[in-house]
Amino acid sequence: MSSSTTGPARSTSPLRLGYGTNGLTDLRLDEALGLLSDLGYDGVGLTLDHMHLDPLAPDLAARTARVARRLDELGLGVTVETGARYVLDPRRKHGPSLLAPDPEDRATRVQLLLRAVRVAADLGAHAVHCFSGTLPAGTPPDEAWKRLAVSLTPVLEAARAAHVPLAVEPEPGHLLATLDDFHHLRGLLGDPEPAALGLTLDLGHCQCLEPLPPADCLRAAAPWVHHVQIEDMRRGVHEHLPFGDGEIDFPPVLAALAELTAGGYPGLTVVELPRHSHAGPELARTSLSFLRQETPTC
């Protein structure tokens, strides 16, 4: 993979488009970044994982500095994502979570998020992403919400100090699954300012379970959006699909994204296909082509 910054010019699209490294796990990180730059992407959603800037391996600061230099060489923006499936526990998908019954387990997840905040600050990232986790068996919802708020408090404080917004993702099947759930969390945390606590808005998730269409969800959530993920999806089925394989009507969605950008949103719109790494390079190419074709230019 060439390390040159020459290649396709960045799009004249009003959106800053990126691709998630969780959909490029068969590539080394340097190769993945080079690929995205060569294709003409504006940035990357960087999931901290054992194959891509492992947050638990030694010399994290030095490795982060190297990635920062590489991003700068390639002209890529970045958002740091924390959705790696087994980075903390090889036997529990996304475990342990912020809702775990064991306080030490919750602390393990908090420590990962604190590391992610430091990495995001060192990379100059637009935001650091996180999620609640699923409701543990036998845990009353009120207790789970309390655990979530208490666990996120030090992460929010660290994000404020680092001037990196915390972007919580409503995730189907999780305790915090909807936009209404996000606002419930905001209330529990004392209504933090949107610049400190905001949203990762996955537009496929909106198609999956929100009552409003994805474009309307985006407009309603606009004051809190710090990170956007995009893919196709079907109603009621949480399966990330390549564009055209689901039910989303993309022209209204992309028009709403153009409005968000025109209103001052500085972040990325990142293609999120975490189960398609086997075809990652080709899907990165076709996804960018689709989004450029469908996005209004003004």
mmCIF file of N, CA and C in Angstrom, residues 102-181:
data_model
loop_
_atom_site.group_PDB
_atom_site.id
_atom_site.type_symbol
_atom_site.label_atom_id
_atom_site.label_comp_id
_atom_site.label_asym_id
_atom_site.label_seq_id
_atom_site.Cartn_x
_atom_site.Cartn_y
_atom_site.Cartn_z
ATOM 1 N N ASP A 102 -20.602 -7.039 38.907
ATOM 2 C CA ASP A 102 -19.353 -6.961 39.660
ATOM 3 C C ASP A 102 -18.719 -5.579 39.474
ATOM 4 N N PRO A 103 -18.505 -4.834 40.576
ATOM 5 C CA PRO A 103 -17.900 -3.504 40.446
ATOM 6 C C PRO A 103 -16.532 -3.532 39.772
ATOM 7 N N GLU A 104 -15.755 -4.591 39.989
ATOM 8 C CA GLU A 104 -14.445 -4.670 39.342
ATOM 9 C C GLU A 104 -14.584 -4.824 37.834
ATOM 10 N N ASP A 105 -15.599 -5.551 37.403
ATOM 11 C CA ASP A 105 -15.858 -5.657 35.975
ATOM 12 C C ASP A 105 -16.222 -4.296 35.384
ATOM 13 N N ARG A 106 -17.092 -3.571 36.068
ATOM 14 C CA ARG A 106 -17.455 -2.242 35.574
ATOM 15 C C ARG A 106 -16.221 -1.347 35.507
ATOM 16 N N ALA A 107 -15.373 -1.458 36.513
ATOM 17 C CA ALA A 107 -14.158 -0.637 36.541
ATOM 18 C C ALA A 107 -13.238 -0.965 35.370
ATOM 19 N N THR A 108 -13.217 -2.224 34.951
ATOM 20 C CA THR A 108 -12.402 -2.605 33.801
ATOM 21 C C THR A 108 -12.862 -1.886 32.543
ATOM 22 N N ARG A 109 -14.169 -1.822 32.337
ATOM 23 C CA ARG A 109 -14.703 -1.102 31.182
ATOM 24 C C ARG A 109 -14.425 0.397 31.310
ATOM 25 N N VAL A 110 -14.585 0.950 32.493
ATOM 26 C CA VAL A 110 -14.299 2.372 32.692
ATOM 27 C C VAL A 110 -12.845 2.673 32.338
ATOM 28 N N GLN A 111 -11.931 1.810 32.767
ATOM 29 C CA GLN A 111 -10.520 2.037 32.466
ATOM 30 C C GLN A 111 -10.270 2.013 30.958
ATOM 31 N N LEU A 112 -10.955 1.126 30.233
ATOM 32 C CA LEU A 112 -10.822 1.116 28.782
ATOM 33 C C LEU A 112 -11.283 2.447 28.195
ATOM 34 N N LEU A 113 -12.403 2.959 28.679
ATOM 35 C CA LEU A 113 -12.915 4.215 28.147
ATOM 36 C C LEU A 113 -12.002 5.381 28.491
ATOM 37 N N LEU A 114 -11.410 5.361 29.673
ATOM 38 C CA LEU A 114 -10.462 6.418 30.027
ATOM 39 C C LEU A 114 -9.238 6.371 29.115
ATOM 40 N N ARG A 115 -8.773 5.165 28.788
ATOM 41 C CA ARG A 115 -7.673 5.049 27.836
ATOM 42 C C ARG A 115 -8.101 5.569 26.465
ATOM 43 N N ALA A 116 -9.326 5.264 26.084
ATOM 44 C CA ALA A 116 -9.821 5.719 24.787
ATOM 45 C C ALA A 116 -9.875 7.240 24.724
ATOM 46 N N VAL A 117 -10.251 7.877 25.823
ATOM 47 C CA VAL A 117 -10.261 9.339 25.856
ATOM 48 C C VAL A 117 -8.855 9.885 25.643
ATOM 49 N N ARG A 118 -7.868 9.283 26.305
ATOM 50 C CA ARG A 118 -6.484 9.748 26.123
ATOM 51 C C ARG A 118 -6.019 9.546 24.691
ATOM 52 N N VAL A 119 -6.335 8.383 24.126
ATOM 53 C CA VAL A 119 -5.973 8.122 22.735
ATOM 54 C C VAL A 119 -6.644 9.147 21.819
ATOM 55 N N ALA A 120 -7.932 9.398 22.041
ATOM 56 C CA ALA A 120 -8.661 10.352 21.202
ATOM 57 C C ALA A 120 -8.035 11.738 21.282
ATOM 58 N N ALA A 121 -7.659 12.151 22.495
ATOM 59 C CA ALA A 121 -7.024 13.458 22.646
ATOM 60 C C ALA A 121 -5.700 13.504 21.897
ATOM 61 N N ASP A 122 -4.909 12.434 21.996
ATOM 62 C CA ASP A 122 -3.601 12.406 21.345
ATOM 63 C C ASP A 122 -3.713 12.341 19.825
ATOM 64 N N LEU A 123 -4.811 11.786 19.321
ATOM 65 C CA LEU A 123 -5.019 11.705 17.875
ATOM 66 C C LEU A 123 -5.712 12.947 17.318
ATOM 67 N N GLY A 124 -6.196 13.830 18.191
ATOM 68 C CA GLY A 124 -6.987 14.958 17.721
ATOM 69 C C GLY A 124 -8.339 14.525 17.194
ATOM 70 N N ALA A 125 -8.923 13.494 17.818
ATOM 71 C CA ALA A 125 -10.188 12.921 17.344
ATOM 72 C C ALA A 125 -11.359 13.865 17.587
ATOM 73 N N HIS A 126 -12.383 13.699 16.761
ATOM 74 C CA HIS A 126 -13.581 14.518 16.897
ATOM 75 C C HIS A 126 -14.425 14.110 18.098
ATOM 76 N N ALA A 127 -14.332 12.842 18.506
ATOM 77 C CA ALA A 127 -15.137 12.348 19.623
ATOM 78 C C ALA A 127 -14.622 10.966 20.005
ATOM 79 N N VAL A 128 -15.060 10.497 21.182
ATOM 80 C CA VAL A 128 -14.812 9.125 21.591
ATOM 81 C C VAL A 128 -16.167 8.476 21.859
ATOM 82 N N HIS A 129 -16.358 7.314 21.271
ATOM 83 C CA HIS A 129 -17.643 6.620 21.258
ATOM 84 C C HIS A 129 -17.711 5.599 22.393
ATOM 85 N N CYS A 130 -18.918 5.381 22.910
ATOM 86 C CA CYS A 130 -19.135 4.298 23.871
ATOM 87 C C CYS A 130 -20.596 3.876 23.822
ATOM 88 N N PHE A 131 -20.936 2.827 24.590
ATOM 89 C CA PHE A 131 -22.316 2.326 24.635
ATOM 90 C C PHE A 131 -22.574 1.775 26.021
ATOM 91 N N SER A 132 -23.826 1.452 26.303
ATOM 92 C CA SER A 132 -24.200 1.042 27.665
ATOM 93 C C SER A 132 -23.894 -0.413 27.960
ATOM 94 N N GLY A 133 -24.155 -1.306 27.007
ATOM 95 C CA GLY A 133 -24.179 -2.735 27.264
ATOM 96 C C GLY A 133 -25.602 -3.220 27.491
ATOM 97 N N THR A 134 -25.766 -4.523 27.470
ATOM 98 C CA THR A 134 -27.093 -5.119 27.655
ATOM 99 C C THR A 134 -27.428 -5.242 29.140
ATOM 100 N N LEU A 135 -28.709 -5.315 29.426
ATOM 101 C CA LEU A 135 -29.172 -5.449 30.805
ATOM 102 C C LEU A 135 -28.803 -6.829 31.336
ATOM 103 N N PRO A 136 -27.993 -6.917 32.385
ATOM 104 C CA PRO A 136 -27.637 -8.235 32.925
ATOM 105 C C PRO A 136 -28.858 -8.951 33.496
ATOM 106 N N ALA A 137 -28.872 -10.257 33.359
ATOM 107 C CA ALA A 137 -29.981 -11.054 33.878
ATOM 108 C C ALA A 137 -30.149 -10.800 35.374
ATOM 109 N N GLY A 138 -31.385 -10.599 35.783
ATOM 110 C CA GLY A 138 -31.690 -10.414 37.191
ATOM 111 C C GLY A 138 -31.464 -9.015 37.728
ATOM 112 N N THR A 139 -31.023 -8.082 36.872
ATOM 113 C CA THR A 139 -30.763 -6.710 37.314
ATOM 114 C C THR A 139 -31.975 -5.835 37.024
ATOM 115 N N PRO A 140 -32.554 -5.189 38.030
ATOM 116 C CA PRO A 140 -33.658 -4.263 37.766
ATOM 117 C C PRO A 140 -33.183 -3.100 36.895
ATOM 118 N N PRO A 141 -33.992 -2.652 35.965
ATOM 119 C CA PRO A 141 -33.569 -1.548 35.092
ATOM 120 C C PRO A 141 -33.118 -0.303 35.850
ATOM 121 N N ASP A 142 -33.799 0.052 36.931
ATOM 122 C CA ASP A 142 -33.394 1.250 37.675
ATOM 123 C C ASP A 142 -31.974 1.106 38.215
ATOM 124 N N GLU A 143 -31.621 -0.089 38.676
ATOM 125 C CA GLU A 143 -30.266 -0.321 39.175
ATOM 126 C C GLU A 143 -29.261 -0.242 38.031
ATOM 127 N N ALA A 144 -29.622 -0.759 36.857
ATOM 128 C CA ALA A 144 -28.718 -0.707 35.710
ATOM 129 C C ALA A 144 -28.477 0.739 35.274
ATOM 130 N N TRP A 145 -29.517 1.543 35.257
ATOM 131 C CA TRP A 145 -29.342 2.952 34.892
ATOM 132 C C TRP A 145 -28.436 3.659 35.901
ATOM 133 N N LYS A 146 -28.577 3.321 37.169
ATOM 134 C CA LYS A 146 -27.705 3.919 38.184
ATOM 135 C C LYS A 146 -26.253 3.523 37.933
ATOM 136 N N ARG A 147 -26.013 2.249 37.659
ATOM 137 C CA ARG A 147 -24.655 1.792 37.363
ATOM 138 C C ARG A 147 -24.089 2.542 36.159
ATOM 139 N N LEU A 148 -24.911 2.713 35.139
ATOM 140 C CA LEU A 148 -24.439 3.380 33.935
ATOM 141 C C LEU A 148 -24.029 4.820 34.225
ATOM 142 N N ALA A 149 -24.873 5.538 34.945
ATOM 143 C CA ALA A 149 -24.573 6.936 35.249
ATOM 144 C C ALA A 149 -23.324 7.062 36.119
ATOM 145 N N VAL A 150 -23.214 6.218 37.125
ATOM 146 C CA VAL A 150 -22.046 6.277 38.014
ATOM 147 C C VAL A 150 -20.778 5.908 37.237
ATOM 148 N N SER A 151 -20.849 4.891 36.393
ATOM 149 C CA SER A 151 -19.677 4.452 35.640
ATOM 150 C C SER A 151 -19.214 5.508 34.646
ATOM 151 N N LEU A 152 -20.156 6.192 34.019
ATOM 152 C CA LEU A 152 -19.785 7.173 33.003
ATOM 153 C C LEU A 152 -19.308 8.495 33.592
ATOM 154 N N THR A 153 -19.578 8.748 34.858
ATOM 155 C CA THR A 153 -19.218 10.044 35.442
ATOM 156 C C THR A 153 -17.721 10.339 35.325
ATOM 157 N N PRO A 154 -16.814 9.422 35.722
ATOM 158 C CA PRO A 154 -15.393 9.755 35.560
ATOM 159 C C PRO A 154 -14.959 9.838 34.097
ATOM 160 N N VAL A 155 -15.609 9.089 33.223
ATOM 161 C CA VAL A 155 -15.272 9.152 31.797
ATOM 162 C C VAL A 155 -15.672 10.513 31.236
ATOM 163 N N LEU A 156 -16.849 10.986 31.628
ATOM 164 C CA LEU A 156 -17.305 12.297 31.180
ATOM 165 C C LEU A 156 -16.386 13.394 31.695
ATOM 166 N N GLU A 157 -15.939 13.266 32.934
ATOM 167 C CA GLU A 157 -15.018 14.258 33.490
ATOM 168 C C GLU A 157 -13.697 14.261 32.725
ATOM 169 N N ALA A 158 -13.185 13.069 32.409
ATOM 170 C CA ALA A 158 -11.944 12.981 31.652
ATOM 171 C C ALA A 158 -12.109 13.552 30.248
ATOM 172 N N ALA A 159 -13.250 13.277 29.620
ATOM 173 C CA ALA A 159 -13.499 13.795 28.280
ATOM 174 C C ALA A 159 -13.580 15.319 28.291
ATOM 175 N N ARG A 160 -14.225 15.859 29.302
ATOM 176 C CA ARG A 160 -14.268 17.327 29.433
ATOM 177 C C ARG A 160 -12.852 17.890 29.546
ATOM 178 N N ALA A 161 -12.046 17.302 30.420
ATOM 179 C CA ALA A 161 -10.692 17.804 30.648
ATOM 180 C C ALA A 161 -9.846 17.708 29.384
ATOM 181 N N ALA A 162 -10.093 16.673 28.573
ATOM 182 C CA ALA A 162 -9.327 16.476 27.340
ATOM 183 C C ALA A 162 -9.914 17.227 26.148
ATOM 184 N N HIS A 163 -11.067 17.856 26.347
ATOM 185 C CA HIS A 163 -11.762 18.582 25.274
ATOM 186 C C HIS A 163 -12.093 17.647 24.113
ATOM 187 N N VAL A 164 -12.500 16.432 24.465
ATOM 188 C CA VAL A 164 -12.951 15.444 23.480
ATOM 189 C C VAL A 164 -14.377 15.049 23.842
ATOM 190 N N PRO A 165 -15.364 15.327 23.012
ATOM 191 C CA PRO A 165 -16.739 14.975 23.361
ATOM 192 C C PRO A 165 -16.919 13.468 23.519
ATOM 193 N N LEU A 166 -17.736 13.081 24.498
ATOM 194 C CA LEU A 166 -18.134 11.697 24.679
ATOM 195 C C LEU A 166 -19.418 11.477 23.887
ATOM 196 N N ALA A 167 -19.414 10.477 23.006
ATOM 197 C CA ALA A 167 -20.536 10.232 22.100
ATOM 198 C C ALA A 167 -21.118 8.854 22.378
ATOM 199 N N VAL A 168 -22.235 8.820 23.091
ATOM 200 C CA VAL A 168 -22.881 7.576 23.498
ATOM 201 C C VAL A 168 -23.761 7.079 22.354
ATOM 202 N N GLU A 169 -23.663 5.783 22.066
ATOM 203 C CA GLU A 169 -24.422 5.209 20.961
ATOM 204 C C GLU A 169 -25.636 4.431 21.454
ATOM 205 N N PRO A 170 -26.852 4.828 21.068
ATOM 206 C CA PRO A 170 -28.012 3.957 21.287
ATOM 207 C C PRO A 170 -27.869 2.693 20.438
ATOM 208 N N GLU A 171 -27.924 1.559 21.087
ATOM 209 C CA GLU A 171 -27.633 0.279 20.437
ATOM 210 C C GLU A 171 -28.810 -0.671 20.625
ATOM 211 N N PRO A 172 -29.404 -1.196 19.549
ATOM 212 C CA PRO A 172 -30.506 -2.143 19.699
ATOM 213 C C PRO A 172 -30.130 -3.300 20.619
ATOM 214 N N GLY A 173 -31.018 -3.626 21.544
ATOM 215 C CA GLY A 173 -30.779 -4.705 22.484
ATOM 216 C C GLY A 173 -30.059 -4.284 23.745
ATOM 217 N N HIS A 174 -29.534 -3.068 23.794
ATOM 218 C CA HIS A 174 -28.838 -2.573 24.975
ATOM 219 C C HIS A 174 -29.802 -1.839 25.900
ATOM 220 N N LEU A 175 -29.349 -1.569 27.119
ATOM 221 C CA LEU A 175 -30.154 -0.759 28.030
ATOM 222 C C LEU A 175 -30.456 0.592 27.388
ATOM 223 N N LEU A 176 -29.417 1.242 26.881
ATOM 224 C CA LEU A 176 -29.594 2.507 26.180
ATOM 225 C C LEU A 176 -29.707 2.192 24.694
ATOM 226 N N ALA A 177 -30.951 2.089 24.243
ATOM 227 C CA ALA A 177 -31.217 1.597 22.885
ATOM 228 C C ALA A 177 -31.786 2.658 21.954
ATOM 229 N N THR A 178 -32.345 3.729 22.502
ATOM 230 C CA THR A 178 -33.067 4.697 21.688
ATOM 231 C C THR A 178 -32.641 6.120 22.039
ATOM 232 N N LEU A 179 -33.091 7.059 21.227
ATOM 233 C CA LEU A 179 -32.833 8.463 21.518
ATOM 234 C C LEU A 179 -33.482 8.880 22.833
ATOM 235 N N ASP A 180 -34.668 8.373 23.113
ATOM 236 C CA ASP A 180 -35.304 8.677 24.401
ATOM 237 C C ASP A 180 -34.443 8.171 25.559
ATOM 238 N N ASP A 181 -33.831 7.006 25.399
ATOM 239 C CA ASP A 181 -32.945 6.482 26.443
ATOM 240 C C ASP A 181 -31.734 7.392 26.640
#
